[in-house]
Amino acid sequence: MSETVFSLSQPEREKTLLPELAELTAHHRANSEGYDRILSSLGIPRDVRFDTIADLPWLPVRMFKTHDLRSVPSDEVFKTLTSSGTTGAGASRIYLDKAAAAAQTKQLGATLQTVLGGERLPMLMVDTVGIIKNRRSFSARGAGVLGMANFGRKHVYVLDENDKPDVEAVKGFLAKHGDQPFLIFGFTFMVWQYLYEVARDNGLDLSNGILIHSGGWKKLIDRAVDNTEFRRRFKEDTGLHQIYNYYGMIEQIGTVFLEGPSGNSLYCPDFADVVIRDPQTWEEQPVGKPGVIEVVSTLPRSYPGHVLLTEDLGVYNGIDDGDWPGKHFSVLGRLPKAEARGCSDTFSGGQAA
């Protein structure tokens, strides 16, 4: 494994990933009847050639809420993941066989090693232990917590079983492990509400921590906390300065777009890419122009989730000019509901390919 999975320039990424993604598209057509039907209804021939990653046909993520899409026989399904289903259209169902489950764990590990190093660190989980009780079928939050737990050891949960901060547990953890690097994981609003406020109010020193967090900023808007403010306040009030946000979703489990060391931009690991599309024409947007985020990954082999149109707005901040090579981007928030439906309606009206 290379030292980092953030090594490919954009031209190298196109050259490396395009043939793999074209092969994956053919693989899913051959093994998923539903996927083949969708592509056929869009008039995409089986022997089509793709010239760029942006030419690949995408599925709207909400298809996984309404359709059972898998590319492995049902008796080979090793794990079924479900999304939180907050949009009212039910939950996504993602089917993994053993090979897919192993690949996503391995590549998530390779991505996070870039900022964590090779050792498993003592870990503070900004959640409650109750979230991971059912191992067979997980919520998105449970899957996130369990997936991240693999990268730490000596786990301590910040919340007790009643979802109240366990200040003594956090103090005990820091007394034991606080003088050396340790890992912190949680969803953004919980990290702010529980870890930041508890650490600030109790004068706790988090300066050796490495925080990995995700989940968006929506719930923090009323507290006037954005990414810059989040980083500034943590650093000033608790000493925590190694902070990495990431963007990922259960429909592309194992693929995370990680914030670079200088903050405010997300990067694609070498097995993934991102396309920002104009919501009217579906053409790729230039740097600086917002559009709908499409996420691309070579990991999904047990279900056709390799090219997905999300319901999020984003913008390229630059290409091959940031902390790491490749495109780097920001997530601007969710699409308005009507526009999100428009994305899935392109399936009845045809898709610009």
mmCIF file of C-alpha atoms in Angstrom:
data_model
loop_
_atom_site.group_PDB
_atom_site.id
_atom_site.type_symbol
_atom_site.label_atom_id
_atom_site.label_comp_id
_atom_site.label_asym_id
_atom_site.label_seq_id
_atom_site.Cartn_x
_atom_site.Cartn_y
_atom_site.Cartn_z
ATOM 1 C CA MET A 1 0.000 0.000 0.000
ATOM 2 C CA SER A 2 1.321 3.428 -0.889
ATOM 3 C CA GLU A 3 2.235 5.777 1.944
ATOM 4 C CA THR A 4 -0.857 7.847 1.253
ATOM 5 C CA VAL A 5 -4.037 7.344 -0.749
ATOM 6 C CA PHE A 6 -3.995 11.050 -1.639
ATOM 7 C CA SER A 7 -1.378 10.880 -4.379
ATOM 8 C CA LEU A 8 -3.003 11.011 -7.842
ATOM 9 C CA SER A 9 -3.156 14.229 -9.837
ATOM 10 C CA GLN A 10 -6.395 14.754 -11.752
ATOM 11 C CA PRO A 11 -4.993 13.574 -15.132
ATOM 12 C CA GLU A 12 -3.520 10.457 -13.440
ATOM 13 C CA ARG A 13 -6.835 9.828 -11.680
ATOM 14 C CA GLU A 14 -8.806 9.935 -14.960
ATOM 15 C CA LYS A 15 -6.331 7.568 -16.583
ATOM 16 C CA THR A 16 -6.294 5.112 -13.660
ATOM 17 C CA LEU A 17 -9.949 5.121 -12.601
ATOM 18 C CA LEU A 18 -11.827 5.430 -15.903
ATOM 19 C CA PRO A 19 -11.114 1.870 -17.155
ATOM 20 C CA GLU A 20 -11.925 0.444 -13.685
ATOM 21 C CA LEU A 21 -15.202 2.373 -13.518
ATOM 22 C CA ALA A 22 -16.184 1.376 -17.062
ATOM 23 C CA GLU A 23 -15.507 -2.271 -16.127
ATOM 24 C CA LEU A 24 -17.609 -1.833 -12.958
ATOM 25 C CA THR A 25 -20.486 -0.393 -14.996
ATOM 26 C CA ALA A 26 -20.398 -3.485 -17.247
ATOM 27 C CA HIS A 27 -20.089 -5.775 -14.185
ATOM 28 C CA HIS A 28 -23.181 -4.255 -12.554
ATOM 29 C CA ARG A 29 -25.161 -4.429 -15.802
ATOM 30 C CA ALA A 30 -24.341 -8.120 -16.084
ATOM 31 C CA ASN A 31 -25.173 -8.892 -12.437
ATOM 32 C CA SER A 32 -27.980 -6.522 -11.462
ATOM 33 C CA GLU A 33 -31.161 -6.778 -13.517
ATOM 34 C CA GLY A 34 -32.529 -3.574 -12.018
ATOM 35 C CA TYR A 35 -29.405 -1.588 -12.897
ATOM 36 C CA ASP A 36 -29.375 -2.962 -16.434
ATOM 37 C CA ARG A 37 -33.041 -1.973 -16.864
ATOM 38 C CA ILE A 38 -32.335 1.579 -15.647
ATOM 39 C CA LEU A 39 -29.419 2.050 -18.067
ATOM 40 C CA SER A 40 -31.349 0.482 -20.966
ATOM 41 C CA SER A 41 -34.312 2.807 -20.315
ATOM 42 C CA LEU A 42 -31.880 5.735 -20.545
ATOM 43 C CA GLY A 43 -30.771 4.466 -23.958
ATOM 44 C CA ILE A 44 -27.230 3.653 -22.849
ATOM 45 C CA PRO A 45 -25.973 0.753 -25.018
ATOM 46 C CA ARG A 46 -24.017 -2.106 -23.457
ATOM 47 C CA ASP A 47 -20.953 -1.479 -25.620
ATOM 48 C CA VAL A 48 -20.829 2.275 -24.922
ATOM 49 C CA ARG A 49 -17.392 3.894 -24.580
ATOM 50 C CA PHE A 50 -16.781 6.497 -21.880
ATOM 51 C CA ASP A 51 -14.185 9.184 -22.607
ATOM 52 C CA THR A 52 -14.080 10.777 -19.144
ATOM 53 C CA ILE A 53 -15.233 9.976 -15.610
ATOM 54 C CA ALA A 54 -17.909 12.688 -16.000
ATOM 55 C CA ASP A 55 -19.413 10.695 -18.928
ATOM 56 C CA LEU A 56 -20.293 7.686 -16.740
ATOM 57 C CA PRO A 57 -24.028 7.202 -16.052
ATOM 58 C CA TRP A 58 -25.040 8.067 -12.496
ATOM 59 C CA LEU A 59 -27.811 6.870 -10.224
ATOM 60 C CA PRO A 60 -29.540 9.307 -7.851
ATOM 61 C CA VAL A 61 -28.816 8.143 -4.283
ATOM 62 C CA ARG A 62 -32.532 7.985 -3.555
ATOM 63 C CA MET A 63 -32.820 5.005 -5.962
ATOM 64 C CA PHE A 64 -31.485 2.889 -3.072
ATOM 65 C CA LYS A 65 -34.502 3.945 -1.002
ATOM 66 C CA THR A 66 -36.992 2.840 -3.658
ATOM 67 C CA HIS A 67 -35.237 -0.047 -5.439
ATOM 68 C CA ASP A 68 -33.503 -3.205 -4.241
ATOM 69 C CA LEU A 69 -30.248 -3.015 -6.181
ATOM 70 C CA ARG A 70 -27.532 -5.607 -5.707
ATOM 71 C CA SER A 71 -24.992 -7.330 -7.939
ATOM 72 C CA VAL A 72 -24.479 -10.483 -5.854
ATOM 73 C CA PRO A 73 -26.871 -13.415 -5.263
ATOM 74 C CA SER A 74 -28.976 -13.006 -2.110
ATOM 75 C CA ASP A 75 -27.281 -15.982 -0.411
ATOM 76 C CA GLU A 76 -23.924 -14.182 -0.692
ATOM 77 C CA VAL A 77 -25.113 -11.057 1.140
ATOM 78 C CA PHE A 78 -22.985 -10.840 4.253
ATOM 79 C CA LYS A 79 -24.269 -7.541 5.651
ATOM 80 C CA THR A 80 -27.160 -5.187 4.869
ATOM 81 C CA LEU A 81 -26.710 -1.542 5.810
ATOM 82 C CA THR A 82 -29.605 0.902 6.092
ATOM 83 C CA SER A 83 -29.493 4.690 5.973
ATOM 84 C CA SER A 84 -31.265 6.824 8.522
ATOM 85 C CA GLY A 85 -34.057 7.548 6.015
ATOM 86 C CA THR A 86 -34.747 11.055 7.317
ATOM 87 C CA THR A 87 -36.109 12.385 4.003
ATOM 88 C CA GLY A 88 -39.371 10.462 4.341
ATOM 89 C CA ALA A 89 -38.752 8.166 1.385
ATOM 90 C CA GLY A 90 -37.746 5.207 3.543
ATOM 91 C CA ALA A 91 -34.209 4.013 4.131
ATOM 92 C CA SER A 92 -31.516 3.046 1.634
ATOM 93 C CA ARG A 93 -30.551 -0.622 1.650
ATOM 94 C CA ILE A 94 -26.955 -1.430 0.764
ATOM 95 C CA TYR A 95 -25.910 -5.044 0.264
ATOM 96 C CA LEU A 96 -22.349 -6.167 0.952
ATOM 97 C CA ASP A 97 -20.798 -9.554 0.359
ATOM 98 C CA LYS A 98 -17.695 -10.601 2.321
ATOM 99 C CA ALA A 99 -15.271 -9.251 -0.317
ATOM 100 C CA ALA A 100 -17.016 -5.861 -0.434
ATOM 101 C CA ALA A 101 -17.121 -5.580 3.361
ATOM 102 C CA ALA A 102 -13.382 -6.359 3.546
ATOM 103 C CA ALA A 103 -12.514 -3.889 0.761
ATOM 104 C CA GLN A 104 -14.406 -0.999 2.350
ATOM 105 C CA THR A 105 -12.783 -1.567 5.758
ATOM 106 C CA LYS A 106 -9.328 -1.765 4.174
ATOM 107 C CA GLN A 107 -9.734 1.393 2.074
ATOM 108 C CA LEU A 108 -11.303 3.389 4.886
ATOM 109 C CA GLY A 109 -8.266 2.379 6.962
ATOM 110 C CA ALA A 110 -5.854 3.459 4.233
ATOM 111 C CA THR A 111 -7.628 6.827 3.943
ATOM 112 C CA LEU A 112 -7.556 7.542 7.666
ATOM 113 C CA GLN A 113 -3.957 6.359 8.105
ATOM 114 C CA THR A 114 -2.956 9.440 6.137
ATOM 115 C CA VAL A 115 -3.804 11.533 9.213
ATOM 116 C CA LEU A 116 -3.647 8.930 12.014
ATOM 117 C CA GLY A 117 -0.430 7.077 11.159
ATOM 118 C CA GLY A 118 -0.225 3.293 11.304
ATOM 119 C CA GLU A 119 -0.909 2.746 15.025
ATOM 120 C CA ARG A 120 -4.276 2.263 16.669
ATOM 121 C CA LEU A 121 -4.678 5.103 19.131
ATOM 122 C CA PRO A 122 -6.675 5.293 22.365
ATOM 123 C CA MET A 123 -10.091 6.533 21.316
ATOM 124 C CA LEU A 124 -12.812 8.838 22.624
ATOM 125 C CA MET A 125 -16.165 8.117 20.976
ATOM 126 C CA VAL A 126 -18.529 11.101 21.095
ATOM 127 C CA ASP A 127 -21.595 8.882 21.218
ATOM 128 C CA THR A 128 -23.316 6.337 23.430
ATOM 129 C CA VAL A 129 -22.369 2.643 23.499
ATOM 130 C CA GLY A 130 -26.048 1.822 22.839
ATOM 131 C CA ILE A 131 -25.699 2.953 19.207
ATOM 132 C CA ILE A 132 -23.808 -0.214 18.177
ATOM 133 C CA LYS A 133 -25.841 -2.858 20.020
ATOM 134 C CA ASN A 134 -27.392 -4.513 16.937
ATOM 135 C CA ARG A 135 -24.498 -5.798 14.826
ATOM 136 C CA ARG A 136 -26.470 -7.358 11.979
ATOM 137 C CA SER A 137 -28.411 -4.340 10.733
ATOM 138 C CA PHE A 138 -27.161 -0.823 11.382
ATOM 139 C CA SER A 139 -28.373 2.711 11.156
ATOM 140 C CA ALA A 140 -26.039 5.070 9.299
ATOM 141 C CA ARG A 141 -24.898 6.522 12.615
ATOM 142 C CA GLY A 142 -24.292 3.072 14.105
ATOM 143 C CA ALA A 143 -22.388 1.958 11.015
ATOM 144 C CA GLY A 144 -20.262 5.110 11.187
ATOM 145 C CA VAL A 145 -19.431 4.612 14.855
ATOM 146 C CA LEU A 146 -18.664 0.914 14.454
ATOM 147 C CA GLY A 147 -16.621 1.491 11.298
ATOM 148 C CA MET A 148 -14.492 4.102 13.043
ATOM 149 C CA ALA A 149 -14.118 2.080 16.253
ATOM 150 C CA ASN A 150 -11.812 -0.288 14.324
ATOM 151 C CA PHE A 151 -9.156 2.428 14.133
ATOM 152 C CA GLY A 152 -8.833 2.961 17.870
ATOM 153 C CA ARG A 153 -8.342 0.997 21.066
ATOM 154 C CA LYS A 154 -9.291 1.402 24.734
ATOM 155 C CA HIS A 155 -12.546 3.067 23.642
ATOM 156 C CA VAL A 156 -14.311 5.411 26.043
ATOM 157 C CA TYR A 157 -17.779 6.750 25.211
ATOM 158 C CA VAL A 158 -18.445 10.417 26.016
ATOM 159 C CA LEU A 159 -22.173 9.798 26.616
ATOM 160 C CA ASP A 160 -23.706 7.417 29.121
ATOM 161 C CA GLU A 161 -26.619 5.127 28.265
ATOM 162 C CA ASN A 162 -29.083 7.994 28.879
ATOM 163 C CA ASP A 163 -27.283 10.210 26.325
ATOM 164 C CA LYS A 164 -25.908 12.469 29.060
ATOM 165 C CA PRO A 165 -22.234 13.549 29.025
ATOM 166 C CA ASP A 166 -20.144 11.336 31.306
ATOM 167 C CA VAL A 167 -17.656 13.992 32.429
ATOM 168 C CA GLU A 168 -15.847 11.621 34.791
ATOM 169 C CA ALA A 169 -15.289 9.087 32.009
ATOM 170 C CA VAL A 170 -13.759 11.788 29.784
ATOM 171 C CA LYS A 171 -11.547 13.052 32.620
ATOM 172 C CA GLY A 172 -10.435 9.476 33.350
ATOM 173 C CA PHE A 173 -9.580 8.897 29.680
ATOM 174 C CA LEU A 174 -7.523 12.101 29.494
ATOM 175 C CA ALA A 175 -5.716 11.303 32.750
ATOM 176 C CA LYS A 176 -4.616 7.986 31.221
ATOM 177 C CA HIS A 177 -4.057 8.904 27.580
ATOM 178 C CA GLY A 178 -4.142 12.697 27.234
ATOM 179 C CA ASP A 179 -0.356 13.190 27.214
ATOM 180 C CA GLN A 180 0.092 11.264 23.940
ATOM 181 C CA PRO A 181 -1.769 11.233 20.591
ATOM 182 C CA PHE A 182 -5.346 9.966 20.851
ATOM 183 C CA LEU A 183 -8.238 9.685 18.408
ATOM 184 C CA ILE A 184 -11.626 11.371 18.787
ATOM 185 C CA PHE A 185 -14.581 10.500 16.569
ATOM 186 C CA GLY A 186 -18.135 11.765 16.438
ATOM 187 C CA PHE A 187 -20.806 13.433 14.355
ATOM 188 C CA THR A 188 -20.225 17.163 14.030
ATOM 189 C CA PHE A 189 -23.160 18.490 16.059
ATOM 190 C CA MET A 190 -22.582 15.938 18.853
ATOM 191 C CA VAL A 191 -18.878 16.754 18.982
ATOM 192 C CA TRP A 192 -19.764 20.424 19.417
ATOM 193 C CA GLN A 193 -22.636 19.972 21.823
ATOM 194 C CA TYR A 194 -21.074 17.335 24.048
ATOM 195 C CA LEU A 195 -17.295 17.299 23.671
ATOM 196 C CA TYR A 196 -16.561 20.979 23.027
ATOM 197 C CA GLU A 197 -18.937 22.302 25.670
ATOM 198 C CA VAL A 198 -17.860 19.727 28.293
ATOM 199 C CA ALA A 199 -14.149 20.334 27.583
ATOM 200 C CA ARG A 200 -14.558 24.111 27.698
ATOM 201 C CA ASP A 201 -16.656 24.123 30.867
ATOM 202 C CA ASN A 202 -14.308 21.722 32.659
ATOM 203 C CA GLY A 203 -11.004 23.160 31.416
ATOM 204 C CA LEU A 204 -10.014 19.897 29.688
ATOM 205 C CA ASP A 205 -6.865 19.741 27.555
ATOM 206 C CA LEU A 206 -7.474 18.068 24.174
ATOM 207 C CA SER A 207 -4.256 19.307 22.531
ATOM 208 C CA ASN A 208 -2.944 15.806 21.715
ATOM 209 C CA GLY A 209 -6.235 14.745 20.148
ATOM 210 C CA ILE A 210 -6.878 14.043 16.471
ATOM 211 C CA LEU A 211 -10.556 14.678 15.763
ATOM 212 C CA ILE A 212 -12.335 13.042 12.828
ATOM 213 C CA HIS A 213 -15.933 14.218 12.444
ATOM 214 C CA SER A 214 -18.746 14.239 9.905
ATOM 215 C CA GLY A 215 -22.431 14.884 9.445
ATOM 216 C CA GLY A 216 -22.791 18.441 8.202
ATOM 217 C CA TRP A 217 -23.412 21.822 9.815
ATOM 218 C CA LYS A 218 -27.196 22.139 9.578
ATOM 219 C CA LYS A 219 -27.809 21.554 13.286
ATOM 220 C CA LEU A 220 -25.167 24.127 14.236
ATOM 221 C CA ILE A 221 -26.512 26.998 12.134
ATOM 222 C CA ASP A 222 -28.631 28.365 14.990
ATOM 223 C CA ARG A 223 -25.492 28.409 17.145
ATOM 224 C CA ALA A 224 -23.673 30.420 14.452
ATOM 225 C CA VAL A 225 -20.984 27.754 14.182
ATOM 226 C CA ASP A 226 -19.430 27.030 10.795
ATOM 227 C CA ASN A 227 -16.270 25.075 9.988
ATOM 228 C CA THR A 228 -13.916 28.017 10.587
ATOM 229 C CA GLU A 229 -15.542 28.911 13.913
ATOM 230 C CA PHE A 230 -15.621 25.240 14.983
ATOM 231 C CA ARG A 231 -11.868 24.914 14.384
ATOM 232 C CA ARG A 232 -11.034 28.253 15.990
ATOM 233 C CA ARG A 233 -13.032 27.692 19.176
ATOM 234 C CA PHE A 234 -11.749 24.126 19.663
ATOM 235 C CA LYS A 235 -8.167 25.325 19.273
ATOM 236 C CA GLU A 236 -8.528 28.367 21.548
ATOM 237 C CA ASP A 237 -10.636 26.766 24.283
ATOM 238 C CA THR A 238 -9.370 23.160 24.404
ATOM 239 C CA GLY A 239 -6.044 23.128 22.510
ATOM 240 C CA LEU A 240 -7.443 20.689 19.915
ATOM 241 C CA HIS A 241 -5.946 21.651 16.549
ATOM 242 C CA GLN A 242 -5.764 18.443 14.469
ATOM 243 C CA ILE A 243 -9.292 18.434 13.101
ATOM 244 C CA TYR A 244 -10.482 16.569 10.004
ATOM 245 C CA ASN A 245 -14.008 16.782 8.712
ATOM 246 C CA TYR A 246 -15.071 14.204 6.135
ATOM 247 C CA TYR A 247 -17.886 13.710 3.670
ATOM 248 C CA GLY A 248 -19.254 10.247 3.018
ATOM 249 C CA MET A 249 -22.487 8.310 2.833
ATOM 250 C CA ILE A 250 -23.730 4.829 3.533
ATOM 251 C CA GLU A 251 -24.517 4.373 -0.186
ATOM 252 C CA GLN A 252 -20.746 4.464 -0.835
ATOM 253 C CA ILE A 253 -19.557 2.888 2.385
ATOM 254 C CA GLY A 254 -15.772 2.849 2.866
ATOM 255 C CA THR A 255 -15.189 5.913 0.680
ATOM 256 C CA VAL A 256 -14.643 9.152 2.579
ATOM 257 C CA PHE A 257 -13.622 12.526 1.225
ATOM 258 C CA LEU A 258 -11.278 13.881 3.871
ATOM 259 C CA GLU A 259 -10.549 17.459 4.828
ATOM 260 C CA GLY A 260 -6.955 18.506 4.183
ATOM 261 C CA PRO A 261 -4.680 19.653 7.034
ATOM 262 C CA SER A 262 -5.340 23.344 6.352
ATOM 263 C CA GLY A 263 -9.130 22.891 6.587
ATOM 264 C CA ASN A 264 -12.078 24.058 4.469
ATOM 265 C CA SER A 265 -11.510 21.715 1.503
ATOM 266 C CA LEU A 266 -12.334 18.030 1.037
ATOM 267 C CA TYR A 267 -10.117 15.710 -1.023
ATOM 268 C CA CYS A 268 -10.720 12.523 -3.002
ATOM 269 C CA PRO A 269 -8.739 9.386 -2.108
ATOM 270 C CA ASP A 270 -7.001 7.713 -5.067
ATOM 271 C CA PHE A 271 -9.842 5.201 -5.627
ATOM 272 C CA ALA A 272 -12.539 7.916 -5.791
ATOM 273 C CA ASP A 273 -13.468 11.140 -7.536
ATOM 274 C CA VAL A 274 -16.109 13.849 -7.448
ATOM 275 C CA VAL A 275 -18.059 15.617 -10.206
ATOM 276 C CA ILE A 276 -19.943 18.875 -9.573
ATOM 277 C CA ARG A 277 -22.854 19.154 -12.052
ATOM 278 C CA ASP A 278 -24.970 22.067 -13.217
ATOM 279 C CA PRO A 279 -28.506 21.203 -11.969
ATOM 280 C CA GLN A 280 -30.045 22.480 -15.231
ATOM 281 C CA THR A 281 -27.777 21.040 -17.938
ATOM 282 C CA TRP A 282 -26.006 18.275 -15.922
ATOM 283 C CA GLU A 283 -22.705 19.413 -17.475
ATOM 284 C CA GLU A 284 -19.665 19.525 -15.180
ATOM 285 C CA GLN A 285 -19.230 22.890 -13.459
ATOM 286 C CA PRO A 286 -15.973 24.876 -13.535
ATOM 287 C CA VAL A 287 -14.019 25.692 -10.350
ATOM 288 C CA GLY A 288 -15.938 28.154 -8.165
ATOM 289 C CA LYS A 289 -19.403 27.476 -9.601
ATOM 290 C CA PRO A 290 -21.777 25.544 -7.298
ATOM 291 C CA GLY A 291 -23.686 22.478 -8.449
ATOM 292 C CA VAL A 292 -24.960 19.047 -7.457
ATOM 293 C CA ILE A 293 -22.307 16.694 -6.037
ATOM 294 C CA GLU A 294 -21.757 13.353 -7.766
ATOM 295 C CA VAL A 295 -19.519 10.894 -5.911
ATOM 296 C CA VAL A 296 -17.539 8.254 -7.765
ATOM 297 C CA SER A 297 -15.736 5.264 -6.258
ATOM 298 C CA THR A 298 -14.254 1.975 -7.469
ATOM 299 C CA LEU A 299 -15.214 0.257 -4.184
ATOM 300 C CA PRO A 300 -18.902 -0.688 -4.707
ATOM 301 C CA ARG A 301 -18.823 -4.076 -6.423
ATOM 302 C CA SER A 302 -21.641 -5.909 -4.625
ATOM 303 C CA TYR A 303 -24.217 -3.232 -5.553
ATOM 304 C CA PRO A 304 -24.242 -0.560 -8.316
ATOM 305 C CA GLY A 305 -23.193 2.394 -6.142
ATOM 306 C CA HIS A 306 -20.025 3.382 -7.989
ATOM 307 C CA VAL A 307 -21.398 6.590 -9.569
ATOM 308 C CA LEU A 308 -24.000 8.393 -7.446
ATOM 309 C CA LEU A 309 -25.695 11.752 -7.772
ATOM 310 C CA THR A 310 -26.200 13.047 -4.222
ATOM 311 C CA GLU A 311 -28.784 15.527 -2.985
ATOM 312 C CA ASP A 312 -26.053 17.901 -1.819
ATOM 313 C CA LEU A 313 -24.738 21.124 -3.294
ATOM 314 C CA GLY A 314 -21.009 21.616 -3.578
ATOM 315 C CA VAL A 315 -18.296 23.592 -5.324
ATOM 316 C CA TYR A 316 -14.787 22.847 -6.568
ATOM 317 C CA ASN A 317 -12.278 25.012 -4.704
ATOM 318 C CA GLY A 318 -9.471 23.991 -7.050
ATOM 319 C CA ILE A 319 -7.795 21.151 -8.961
ATOM 320 C CA ASP A 320 -4.241 19.976 -8.228
ATOM 321 C CA ASP A 321 -3.479 23.124 -6.228
ATOM 322 C CA GLY A 322 -4.310 22.207 -2.610
ATOM 323 C CA ASP A 323 -2.871 20.248 0.348
ATOM 324 C CA TRP A 324 -3.158 17.017 -1.671
ATOM 325 C CA PRO A 325 -3.462 16.356 -5.446
ATOM 326 C CA GLY A 326 -6.740 16.080 -7.376
ATOM 327 C CA LYS A 327 -9.988 18.022 -7.110
ATOM 328 C CA HIS A 328 -10.791 19.599 -3.766
ATOM 329 C CA PHE A 329 -14.247 20.842 -2.894
ATOM 330 C CA SER A 330 -16.671 22.083 -0.255
ATOM 331 C CA VAL A 331 -20.165 20.858 0.572
ATOM 332 C CA LEU A 332 -22.568 23.816 0.656
ATOM 333 C CA GLY A 333 -25.607 21.995 2.067
ATOM 334 C CA ARG A 334 -28.624 20.001 0.937
ATOM 335 C CA LEU A 335 -30.429 20.737 -2.286
ATOM 336 C CA PRO A 336 -33.866 22.306 -1.849
ATOM 337 C CA LYS A 337 -36.418 19.456 -1.806
ATOM 338 C CA ALA A 338 -37.950 20.298 -5.185
ATOM 339 C CA GLU A 339 -34.546 20.264 -6.857
ATOM 340 C CA ALA A 340 -33.643 16.980 -5.188
ATOM 341 C CA ARG A 341 -36.783 15.437 -6.655
ATOM 342 C CA GLY A 342 -35.850 16.938 -10.012
ATOM 343 C CA CYS A 343 -32.597 14.983 -9.873
ATOM 344 C CA SER A 344 -34.450 11.694 -9.590
ATOM 345 C CA ASP A 345 -37.055 12.784 -12.128
ATOM 346 C CA THR A 346 -34.351 12.988 -14.794
ATOM 347 C CA PHE A 347 -34.813 9.225 -14.885
ATOM 348 C CA SER A 348 -38.256 9.503 -16.392
ATOM 349 C CA GLY A 349 -37.164 12.242 -18.765
ATOM 350 C CA GLY A 350 -33.764 10.898 -19.774
ATOM 351 C CA GLN A 351 -30.331 11.853 -18.530
ATOM 352 C CA ALA A 352 -27.656 13.991 -20.149
ATOM 353 C CA ALA A 353 -24.771 11.583 -20.509
#
